[in-house]
Amino acid sequence: MVPQWIIEQKRDGKALGEADIRAFIDGYTKGDIPDYQMAALAMAIYFQGMSAHEVSVLTDAMMRSGDLVDTSTIPLPKADKHSTGGIGDKVSLILAPLVACCGVAVPMLSGRGLGITGGTLDKLESIPGYRTDLEIDAFLGVLNQCGCSIIGQTTSLAPADKKLYALRDVTGTVPSIPLIAASIMSKKLAEGMDALVLDVKWGSGAFMKTPELATELAKTMVSIGKDAGKGMAAVVTDMNQPLGRTAGNALEVRETIETLRGEGPADLVQITIELSAHMLTLTGVEPDLDAARSRLADVLASGQAFEKFKEMVKLQGGDTAVIDDPTRLPAASHQVPCPTPAEGVVAGADAEAIGRACIALGAGRRRVEDNVDHAVGITDIVKIGEHVSEGQPMAIIHADSYEAIEEAKPFVEQAFWVSSYSVVPPDLIGKVII
Ligand code: URA
């Protein structure tokens, strides 16, 4: 295999053969193919794209570059959910225990926030003691005991993706649908689940800025998963406004606890039940989506999912006293309301601006190696279609310094606009691709 011939082939718009894709990824993972040749191939893929078959082979090669989690000792159907990332997206924290209560194991390997989007691991680490760095054996132990476990990606899973993602980040080759799809799916397929539900977000607070692009990414990932023999569904969802009413790590854990106690905001409950319902039908635990939705709503209302969340937190070393009493979670020293300039109806929102405010506060990262401040963020976020009176807060900033408030406030102030006409809230749930 001569790497430059493969690069030339893709540069000229030709399809790559299976053996060539596998040899290239293998050579890159072992260090035999240098970064500059991998970067050139990534750029050729960026411009020329890949066929569905090429993307499936690329994903499989990246998945097989490291260990695969063997979940065969878990005597339950196994399903996971992956979101392409957004603002205020705490769905995984509610969904994992909720689905586990219905007899489906949820092995979930999650990520940290980067850029404007938040990360499940950062949220969980605001619970004192919670360990996201369990080894795979311990992860399987938690799964066997309580049916769900959420940890971070280990270094031995899909190492080709780790290397390639870092390279794409600095070579302008991140926003390529084949490369994003292969990157996400190589990690997910290494988890050893039977079914995967994807929440593919579009809008100002998402990677994909239009529903058309989100649909294309969703179709590509569903096709990869089906080729690998997995039950697949992708739901295209709106991320133009934050999900729920909070953004920021401990603040989102607080909203998670409220939701698990049956007091969650309507949009967060709706999306969690919808994604969970697909997990129950894909694994055959419920015959159809309506039956699944109604069972999930009952389980959430019963408090069983709350108890399951507590069990998972305890098994992973977390302090369950904060789950019983969320006022014990890390809290910021200042709370500053951002009042609406006029009475009216919230006509639009810019989730990206709220994401930027979170970064300014220190809830998110500017660089991969940054630490996050678990206490800070935004709460009491208004929703499109709601009426606001003059002076009423559009959101409340939680900050640990005056400088951070000064930096974050302009973003929050420009994140919402008000109309004197009534406004119909946008549909949260869009197309479903199966
Ligand atoms: N998330 C990933 O894991 N990979 C990408 O390429 C983009 C988002």
Tab-separated table of C-alpha atoms and ligand atoms in Angstrom:
chain	number	residue	atom	x	y	z
A	1	MET	CA	0.000	0.000	0.000
A	2	VAL	CA	1.427	3.349	-1.032
A	3	PRO	CA	-0.307	6.076	1.078
A	4	GLN	CA	0.071	8.843	-1.520
A	5	TRP	CA	-1.695	6.743	-4.176
A	6	ILE	CA	-4.685	6.384	-1.838
A	7	ILE	CA	-4.675	10.137	-1.150
A	8	GLU	CA	-4.524	10.833	-4.913
A	9	GLN	CA	-7.403	8.472	-5.577
A	10	LYS	CA	-9.656	10.281	-3.073
A	11	ARG	CA	-8.412	13.697	-4.239
A	12	ASP	CA	-9.607	12.750	-7.756
A	13	GLY	CA	-13.057	11.757	-6.465
A	14	LYS	CA	-12.695	7.975	-6.745
A	15	ALA	CA	-14.039	5.497	-4.193
A	16	LEU	CA	-11.445	3.856	-1.938
A	17	GLY	CA	-11.254	0.063	-1.657
A	18	GLU	CA	-11.866	-1.683	1.649
A	19	ALA	CA	-8.303	-3.037	1.975
A	20	ASP	CA	-6.819	0.420	1.315
A	21	ILE	CA	-8.992	2.138	3.942
A	22	ARG	CA	-8.131	-0.530	6.533
A	23	ALA	CA	-4.397	-0.413	5.741
A	24	PHE	CA	-4.361	3.407	5.933
A	25	ILE	CA	-6.081	3.525	9.349
A	26	ASP	CA	-3.943	0.678	10.666
A	27	GLY	CA	-0.757	2.404	9.463
A	28	TYR	CA	-1.848	5.726	10.965
A	29	THR	CA	-2.734	4.176	14.352
A	30	LYS	CA	0.672	2.428	14.544
A	31	GLY	CA	2.539	5.592	13.545
A	32	ASP	CA	3.746	4.156	10.193
A	33	ILE	CA	1.703	6.740	8.292
A	34	PRO	CA	2.603	10.297	9.394
A	35	ASP	CA	0.142	13.033	10.375
A	36	TYR	CA	0.741	14.964	7.133
A	37	GLN	CA	-0.487	12.075	4.976
A	38	MET	CA	-3.515	11.439	7.216
A	39	ALA	CA	-4.289	15.181	7.120
A	40	ALA	CA	-4.093	15.158	3.314
A	41	LEU	CA	-6.494	12.205	3.129
A	42	ALA	CA	-8.883	13.884	5.607
A	43	MET	CA	-8.896	17.030	3.424
A	44	ALA	CA	-9.529	14.930	0.291
A	45	ILE	CA	-12.471	13.266	2.112
A	46	TYR	CA	-13.687	16.708	3.224
A	47	PHE	CA	-13.920	17.851	-0.422
A	48	GLN	CA	-14.861	14.613	-2.195
A	49	GLY	CA	-17.017	12.887	0.440
A	50	MET	CA	-17.395	9.118	0.799
A	51	SER	CA	-19.954	6.540	-0.261
A	52	ALA	CA	-22.040	4.793	2.418
A	53	HIS	CA	-19.875	1.682	1.991
A	54	GLU	CA	-16.617	3.621	2.358
A	55	VAL	CA	-17.880	5.310	5.568
A	56	SER	CA	-18.917	1.945	7.037
A	57	VAL	CA	-15.475	0.473	6.325
A	58	LEU	CA	-13.724	3.567	7.729
A	59	THR	CA	-15.845	3.333	10.909
A	60	ASP	CA	-15.155	-0.380	11.307
A	61	ALA	CA	-11.408	0.132	10.813
A	62	MET	CA	-11.372	2.937	13.422
A	63	MET	CA	-13.472	0.872	15.845
A	64	ARG	CA	-11.084	-2.099	15.497
A	65	SER	CA	-8.015	0.094	16.122
A	66	GLY	CA	-8.477	-0.594	19.866
A	67	ASP	CA	-10.347	-2.728	22.407
A	68	LEU	CA	-14.016	-3.659	22.136
A	69	VAL	CA	-16.159	-3.777	25.289
A	70	ASP	CA	-17.474	-7.303	25.846
A	71	THR	CA	-20.932	-6.883	27.381
A	72	SER	CA	-21.924	-10.537	26.887
A	73	THR	CA	-21.984	-11.138	30.669
A	74	ILE	CA	-24.924	-8.738	31.010
A	75	PRO	CA	-28.107	-10.778	30.611
A	76	LEU	CA	-30.250	-7.860	29.384
A	77	PRO	CA	-30.715	-6.142	26.044
A	78	LYS	CA	-28.287	-3.246	25.806
A	79	ALA	CA	-28.954	0.165	24.295
A	80	ASP	CA	-27.283	3.548	24.313
A	81	LYS	CA	-28.115	7.102	23.270
A	82	HIS	CA	-25.735	9.625	21.759
A	83	SER	CA	-26.330	13.324	21.256
A	84	THR	CA	-24.305	15.362	18.792
A	85	GLY	CA	-24.133	18.045	21.494
A	86	GLY	CA	-25.984	21.146	22.568
A	87	ILE	CA	-26.624	23.684	25.319
A	88	GLY	CA	-28.392	22.557	28.504
A	89	ASP	CA	-28.496	18.960	27.235
A	90	LYS	CA	-28.676	16.877	30.413
A	91	VAL	CA	-30.810	14.140	28.806
A	92	SER	CA	-28.268	11.311	29.344
A	93	LEU	CA	-28.378	11.772	33.127
A	94	ILE	CA	-32.143	11.200	33.184
A	95	LEU	CA	-32.434	8.725	30.328
A	96	ALA	CA	-29.840	6.193	31.517
A	97	PRO	CA	-31.560	5.382	34.866
A	98	LEU	CA	-35.024	5.708	33.320
A	99	VAL	CA	-34.320	3.145	30.581
A	100	ALA	CA	-32.490	0.866	33.046
A	101	CYS	CA	-35.676	0.796	35.170
A	102	CYS	CA	-37.460	-0.722	32.137
A	103	GLY	CA	-35.100	-3.719	31.853
A	104	VAL	CA	-32.635	-2.404	29.239
A	105	ALA	CA	-28.984	-2.043	30.254
A	106	VAL	CA	-27.417	1.299	29.304
A	107	PRO	CA	-23.620	1.166	28.867
A	108	MET	CA	-22.774	4.806	28.247
A	109	LEU	CA	-19.347	6.172	27.395
A	110	SER	CA	-19.642	9.944	27.338
A	111	GLY	CA	-17.525	12.968	26.591
A	112	ARG	CA	-16.542	16.308	28.063
A	113	GLY	CA	-17.748	19.659	26.883
A	114	LEU	CA	-15.688	21.350	24.216
A	115	GLY	CA	-16.502	24.580	22.426
A	116	ILE	CA	-19.946	25.872	23.273
A	117	THR	CA	-21.509	22.473	23.957
A	118	GLY	CA	-21.634	20.950	27.443
A	119	GLY	CA	-20.409	17.451	28.346
A	120	THR	CA	-22.066	14.742	30.418
A	121	LEU	CA	-18.835	13.922	32.304
A	122	ASP	CA	-18.377	17.514	33.481
A	123	LYS	CA	-21.958	17.561	34.755
A	124	LEU	CA	-21.558	14.265	36.649
A	125	GLU	CA	-18.247	15.377	38.157
A	126	SER	CA	-20.062	18.208	39.942
A	127	ILE	CA	-21.371	15.444	42.229
A	128	PRO	CA	-18.580	15.122	44.853
A	129	GLY	CA	-16.748	11.780	44.530
A	130	TYR	CA	-18.435	10.613	41.286
A	131	ARG	CA	-15.858	8.673	39.267
A	132	THR	CA	-16.025	8.938	35.482
A	133	ASP	CA	-12.678	7.152	35.029
A	134	LEU	CA	-13.681	3.571	35.888
A	135	GLU	CA	-11.816	0.774	34.098
A	136	ILE	CA	-13.958	-1.346	31.787
A	137	ASP	CA	-14.250	-4.210	34.349
A	138	ALA	CA	-15.565	-1.838	37.021
A	139	PHE	CA	-17.897	-0.246	34.440
A	140	LEU	CA	-19.311	-3.705	33.645
A	141	GLY	CA	-19.647	-4.372	37.387
A	142	VAL	CA	-21.799	-1.229	37.850
A	143	LEU	CA	-23.850	-2.173	34.784
A	144	ASN	CA	-24.452	-5.660	36.162
A	145	GLN	CA	-25.550	-4.298	39.520
A	146	CYS	CA	-27.790	-1.422	38.549
A	147	GLY	CA	-28.334	-1.600	34.796
A	148	CYS	CA	-26.683	1.695	33.848
A	149	SER	CA	-23.272	3.266	34.074
A	150	ILE	CA	-21.879	6.491	32.648
A	151	ILE	CA	-18.104	6.849	32.360
A	152	GLY	CA	-15.567	8.586	30.107
A	153	GLN	CA	-14.074	7.175	26.939
A	154	THR	CA	-11.061	5.036	27.868
A	155	THR	CA	-7.809	5.496	25.929
A	156	SER	CA	-7.948	1.926	24.636
A	157	LEU	CA	-11.251	2.438	22.758
A	158	ALA	CA	-10.991	3.600	19.119
A	159	PRO	CA	-7.478	5.145	19.484
A	160	ALA	CA	-7.452	5.910	15.730
A	161	ASP	CA	-10.323	8.333	16.325
A	162	LYS	CA	-8.556	10.022	19.225
A	163	LYS	CA	-5.512	10.671	17.017
A	164	LEU	CA	-7.520	11.615	13.946
A	165	TYR	CA	-9.914	13.921	15.830
A	166	ALA	CA	-6.985	15.898	17.288
A	167	LEU	CA	-5.492	16.156	13.780
A	168	ARG	CA	-8.806	17.258	12.216
A	169	ASP	CA	-9.150	19.899	14.902
A	170	VAL	CA	-6.002	21.666	13.657
A	171	THR	CA	-6.307	20.995	9.910
A	172	GLY	CA	-9.757	22.425	9.146
A	173	THR	CA	-11.314	19.003	8.567
A	174	VAL	CA	-13.808	18.711	11.458
A	175	PRO	CA	-17.042	19.688	9.619
A	176	SER	CA	-17.155	16.727	7.221
A	177	ILE	CA	-20.188	14.444	7.495
A	178	PRO	CA	-18.306	11.169	6.681
A	179	LEU	CA	-15.539	12.045	9.161
A	180	ILE	CA	-17.950	13.118	11.940
A	181	ALA	CA	-20.114	10.035	11.399
A	182	ALA	CA	-17.145	7.631	11.439
A	183	SER	CA	-15.696	9.364	14.498
A	184	ILE	CA	-18.891	9.148	16.565
A	185	MET	CA	-19.918	5.678	15.408
A	186	SER	CA	-16.457	4.070	15.825
A	187	LYS	CA	-16.555	4.962	19.539
A	188	LYS	CA	-20.191	4.001	20.026
A	189	LEU	CA	-19.908	0.643	18.244
A	190	ALA	CA	-16.917	-0.264	20.455
A	191	GLU	CA	-19.293	-0.146	23.472
A	192	GLY	CA	-20.962	-3.447	22.694
A	193	MET	CA	-24.634	-2.407	22.649
A	194	ASP	CA	-27.477	-3.967	20.616
A	195	ALA	CA	-29.219	-0.721	19.747
A	196	LEU	CA	-28.294	2.946	19.502
A	197	VAL	CA	-30.517	6.014	19.427
A	198	LEU	CA	-28.990	9.211	18.062
A	199	ASP	CA	-30.131	12.705	18.978
A	200	VAL	CA	-28.889	14.718	16.017
A	201	LYS	CA	-29.273	18.381	16.825
A	202	TRP	CA	-29.539	21.322	14.469
A	203	GLY	CA	-29.608	25.054	15.138
A	204	SER	CA	-27.479	27.839	16.538
A	205	GLY	CA	-26.371	25.746	19.524
A	206	ALA	CA	-25.448	22.668	17.462
A	207	PHE	CA	-22.696	21.486	15.104
A	208	MET	CA	-25.177	21.221	12.235
A	209	LYS	CA	-26.750	24.584	11.493
A	210	THR	CA	-29.692	23.380	9.361
A	211	PRO	CA	-32.188	20.494	9.662
A	212	GLU	CA	-31.067	19.309	6.199
A	213	LEU	CA	-27.447	18.881	7.318
A	214	ALA	CA	-28.558	17.201	10.561
A	215	THR	CA	-30.736	14.806	8.537
A	216	GLU	CA	-27.817	13.941	6.246
A	217	LEU	CA	-25.565	13.228	9.251
A	218	ALA	CA	-28.355	11.198	10.887
A	219	LYS	CA	-28.867	9.082	7.745
A	220	THR	CA	-25.131	8.446	7.428
A	221	MET	CA	-24.831	7.289	11.058
A	222	VAL	CA	-27.971	5.131	10.914
A	223	SER	CA	-26.638	3.419	7.799
A	224	ILE	CA	-23.250	2.730	9.495
A	225	GLY	CA	-24.982	1.264	12.570
A	226	LYS	CA	-27.272	-0.927	10.485
A	227	ASP	CA	-24.299	-2.221	8.473
A	228	ALA	CA	-22.777	-3.216	11.829
A	229	GLY	CA	-25.963	-5.163	12.680
A	230	LYS	CA	-27.277	-2.751	15.340
A	231	GLY	CA	-30.835	-1.548	15.887
A	232	MET	CA	-30.713	2.138	14.959
A	233	ALA	CA	-32.903	5.241	15.158
A	234	ALA	CA	-31.944	8.897	14.820
A	235	VAL	CA	-34.140	11.760	15.942
A	236	VAL	CA	-33.444	15.215	14.495
A	237	THR	CA	-34.075	17.811	17.224
A	238	ASP	CA	-34.107	21.600	17.524
A	239	MET	CA	-31.178	23.246	19.329
A	240	ASN	CA	-31.927	26.909	18.635
A	241	GLN	CA	-32.834	27.411	22.291
A	242	PRO	CA	-31.239	25.687	25.304
A	243	LEU	CA	-32.849	22.480	26.537
A	244	GLY	CA	-34.656	22.933	29.850
A	245	ARG	CA	-34.057	26.057	31.913
A	246	THR	CA	-30.442	25.625	33.006
A	247	ALA	CA	-26.989	25.490	31.433
A	248	GLY	CA	-23.880	24.786	33.507
A	249	ASN	CA	-22.724	21.662	35.269
A	250	ALA	CA	-24.050	21.549	38.873
A	251	LEU	CA	-27.052	23.654	37.815
A	252	GLU	CA	-27.926	20.994	35.233
A	253	VAL	CA	-27.520	18.230	37.813
A	254	ARG	CA	-30.018	20.136	39.967
A	255	GLU	CA	-32.471	20.248	37.046
A	256	THR	CA	-31.819	16.534	36.417
A	257	ILE	CA	-32.801	15.758	40.015
A	258	GLU	CA	-35.947	17.886	39.711
A	259	THR	CA	-36.858	16.027	36.506
A	260	LEU	CA	-36.242	12.625	38.113
A	261	ARG	CA	-38.571	13.768	40.906
A	262	GLY	CA	-41.288	14.477	38.337
A	263	GLU	CA	-40.835	18.267	38.302
A	264	GLY	CA	-38.844	18.726	35.100
A	265	PRO	CA	-39.439	21.289	32.335
A	266	ALA	CA	-41.745	20.091	29.554
A	267	ASP	CA	-39.169	20.142	26.709
A	268	LEU	CA	-36.604	18.153	28.706
A	269	VAL	CA	-39.186	15.552	29.724
A	270	GLN	CA	-40.527	15.282	26.149
A	271	ILE	CA	-37.155	14.708	24.484
A	272	THR	CA	-35.995	12.274	27.199
A	273	ILE	CA	-39.145	10.169	26.875
A	274	GLU	CA	-38.994	10.241	23.066
A	275	LEU	CA	-35.362	9.076	22.854
A	276	SER	CA	-35.909	6.491	25.615
A	277	ALA	CA	-39.016	5.166	23.843
A	278	HIS	CA	-36.934	4.362	20.753
A	279	MET	CA	-34.472	2.469	22.978
A	280	LEU	CA	-37.300	0.331	24.384
A	281	THR	CA	-38.805	-0.463	20.972
A	282	LEU	CA	-35.461	-1.146	19.246
A	283	THR	CA	-34.585	-3.685	21.941
A	284	GLY	CA	-38.063	-5.264	21.725
A	285	VAL	CA	-38.885	-4.456	25.351
A	286	GLU	CA	-42.011	-2.555	24.241
A	287	PRO	CA	-44.005	-3.321	21.081
A	288	ASP	CA	-44.532	0.255	19.921
A	289	LEU	CA	-43.616	3.858	20.704
A	290	ASP	CA	-46.938	4.719	22.359
A	291	ALA	CA	-46.663	1.811	24.803
A	292	ALA	CA	-43.037	2.767	25.495
A	293	ARG	CA	-43.854	6.456	26.080
A	294	SER	CA	-46.625	5.642	28.520
A	295	ARG	CA	-44.480	3.166	30.486
A	296	LEU	CA	-41.601	5.647	30.667
A	297	ALA	CA	-43.880	8.456	31.872
A	298	ASP	CA	-45.193	6.148	34.627
A	299	VAL	CA	-41.698	5.095	35.693
A	300	LEU	CA	-40.526	8.726	35.815
A	301	ALA	CA	-43.558	9.761	37.875
A	302	SER	CA	-43.096	6.824	40.275
A	303	GLY	CA	-39.651	7.981	41.463
A	304	GLN	CA	-38.008	4.670	40.432
A	305	ALA	CA	-35.664	6.434	37.994
A	306	PHE	CA	-34.651	8.855	40.760
A	307	GLU	CA	-33.714	5.903	43.003
A	308	LYS	CA	-31.849	4.243	40.089
A	309	PHE	CA	-29.837	7.433	39.475
A	310	LYS	CA	-28.895	7.501	43.148
A	311	GLU	CA	-27.839	3.848	42.981
A	312	MET	CA	-25.588	4.538	39.964
A	313	VAL	CA	-24.055	7.607	41.656
A	314	LYS	CA	-23.346	5.552	44.804
A	315	LEU	CA	-21.772	2.654	42.865
A	316	GLN	CA	-19.503	5.138	41.079
A	317	GLY	CA	-18.318	6.697	44.341
A	318	GLY	CA	-20.553	9.790	44.339
A	319	ASP	CA	-22.015	11.446	47.422
A	320	THR	CA	-25.732	10.611	47.323
A	321	ALA	CA	-26.474	13.211	50.023
A	322	VAL	CA	-26.327	15.847	47.261
A	323	ILE	CA	-28.917	13.931	45.240
A	324	ASP	CA	-31.295	13.981	48.215
A	325	ASP	CA	-30.433	17.597	48.930
A	326	PRO	CA	-29.256	19.423	45.768
A	327	THR	CA	-28.569	22.610	47.762
A	328	ARG	CA	-25.342	20.761	48.725
A	329	LEU	CA	-24.111	20.875	45.092
A	330	PRO	CA	-21.386	23.419	44.283
A	331	ALA	CA	-22.951	26.905	44.147
A	332	ALA	CA	-21.627	30.173	42.682
A	333	SER	CA	-21.050	33.244	44.845
A	334	HIS	CA	-23.088	35.694	42.713
A	335	GLN	CA	-26.528	35.492	41.088
A	336	VAL	CA	-27.375	38.241	38.608
A	337	PRO	CA	-30.763	38.453	36.841
A	338	CYS	CA	-30.772	39.700	33.217
A	339	PRO	CA	-34.104	41.541	32.857
A	340	THR	CA	-36.109	41.738	29.637
A	341	PRO	CA	-36.115	45.246	28.138
A	342	ALA	CA	-39.837	45.138	27.217
A	343	GLU	CA	-43.067	43.281	27.881
A	344	GLY	CA	-44.029	40.744	25.209
A	345	VAL	CA	-43.641	37.175	24.042
A	346	VAL	CA	-40.248	35.494	23.652
A	347	ALA	CA	-40.008	35.259	19.855
A	348	GLY	CA	-36.574	33.765	19.391
A	349	ALA	CA	-33.484	32.521	21.159
A	350	ASP	CA	-29.833	32.002	20.338
A	351	ALA	CA	-28.553	28.902	22.120
A	352	GLU	CA	-25.035	29.638	20.869
A	353	ALA	CA	-25.016	32.940	22.813
A	354	ILE	CA	-25.949	31.056	26.013
A	355	GLY	CA	-23.151	28.562	25.244
A	356	ARG	CA	-20.725	31.479	24.873
A	357	ALA	CA	-21.942	32.979	28.157
A	358	CYS	CA	-21.231	29.621	29.853
A	359	ILE	CA	-17.688	29.615	28.468
A	360	ALA	CA	-17.193	33.203	29.693
A	361	LEU	CA	-18.349	32.118	33.171
A	362	GLY	CA	-15.968	29.133	33.203
A	363	ALA	CA	-18.650	26.415	32.934
A	364	GLY	CA	-17.129	25.285	29.623
A	365	ARG	CA	-13.658	25.092	28.139
A	366	ARG	CA	-11.787	27.492	25.896
A	367	ARG	CA	-9.053	24.860	25.393
A	368	VAL	CA	-9.161	21.090	25.797
A	369	GLU	CA	-6.844	21.152	28.829
A	370	ASP	CA	-8.909	23.768	30.763
A	371	ASN	CA	-10.688	22.891	34.022
A	372	VAL	CA	-14.352	23.789	34.393
A	373	ASP	CA	-16.024	25.596	37.293
A	374	HIS	CA	-18.873	23.251	38.238
A	375	ALA	CA	-20.855	25.878	40.136
A	376	VAL	CA	-21.381	28.535	37.459
A	377	GLY	CA	-23.865	28.825	34.597
A	378	ILE	CA	-27.301	30.152	33.735
A	379	THR	CA	-30.726	29.337	35.212
A	380	ASP	CA	-34.342	30.438	34.839
A	381	ILE	CA	-33.973	30.554	31.045
A	382	VAL	CA	-37.169	31.728	29.317
A	383	LYS	CA	-38.596	29.657	26.449
A	384	ILE	CA	-39.843	30.729	23.031
A	385	GLY	CA	-43.601	31.445	23.182
A	386	GLU	CA	-43.607	32.483	26.859
A	387	HIS	CA	-44.953	35.845	27.966
A	388	VAL	CA	-42.527	38.122	29.834
A	389	SER	CA	-43.322	41.322	31.733
A	390	GLU	CA	-40.987	44.324	31.595
A	391	GLY	CA	-38.100	43.852	34.020
A	392	GLN	CA	-38.719	40.121	34.445
A	393	PRO	CA	-35.493	38.058	34.150
A	394	MET	CA	-34.839	36.331	30.802
A	395	ALA	CA	-32.255	34.295	32.696
A	396	ILE	CA	-30.158	34.420	35.881
A	397	ILE	CA	-26.353	34.340	35.667
A	398	HIS	CA	-24.518	32.329	38.356
A	399	ALA	CA	-20.917	33.545	38.509
A	400	ASP	CA	-17.880	33.398	40.726
A	401	SER	CA	-16.378	36.788	39.783
A	402	TYR	CA	-17.432	40.272	38.650
A	403	GLU	CA	-15.177	39.975	35.584
A	404	ALA	CA	-17.027	36.825	34.495
A	405	ILE	CA	-20.395	38.579	34.942
A	406	GLU	CA	-19.208	41.483	32.766
A	407	GLU	CA	-18.066	39.058	30.055
A	408	ALA	CA	-21.138	36.816	30.143
A	409	LYS	CA	-23.904	39.431	30.440
A	410	PRO	CA	-23.812	40.800	26.850
A	411	PHE	CA	-24.177	37.244	25.514
A	412	VAL	CA	-27.223	36.557	27.705
A	413	GLU	CA	-28.776	39.926	26.797
A	414	GLN	CA	-28.536	39.172	23.084
A	415	ALA	CA	-29.709	35.557	23.457
A	416	PHE	CA	-33.464	36.311	23.442
A	417	TRP	CA	-35.739	38.655	21.570
A	418	VAL	CA	-39.264	39.688	22.390
A	419	SER	CA	-42.264	40.391	20.133
A	420	SER	CA	-45.591	42.062	20.784
A	421	TYR	CA	-47.355	39.290	18.791
A	422	SER	CA	-48.104	35.770	19.972
A	423	VAL	CA	-45.475	33.210	18.958
A	424	VAL	CA	-45.922	29.483	18.390
A	425	PRO	CA	-43.029	27.567	19.998
A	426	PRO	CA	-41.003	25.577	17.423
A	427	ASP	CA	-41.278	21.793	17.274
A	428	LEU	CA	-38.538	20.263	19.412
A	429	ILE	CA	-38.715	16.844	17.756
A	430	GLY	CA	-38.243	16.698	13.998
A	431	LYS	CA	-37.675	13.830	11.584
A	432	VAL	CA	-37.020	10.303	12.785
A	433	ILE	CA	-34.663	8.214	10.653
A	434	ILE	CA	-34.806	4.452	11.094
B	1	URA	N1	-18.022	14.336	17.995
B	1	URA	C1	-17.133	13.355	17.732
B	1	URA	O1	-16.944	12.451	18.527
B	1	URA	N2	-16.470	13.407	16.565
B	1	URA	C2	-16.650	14.370	15.642
B	1	URA	O2	-16.029	14.337	14.595
B	1	URA	C3	-17.575	15.386	15.932
B	1	URA	C4	-18.258	15.340	17.129
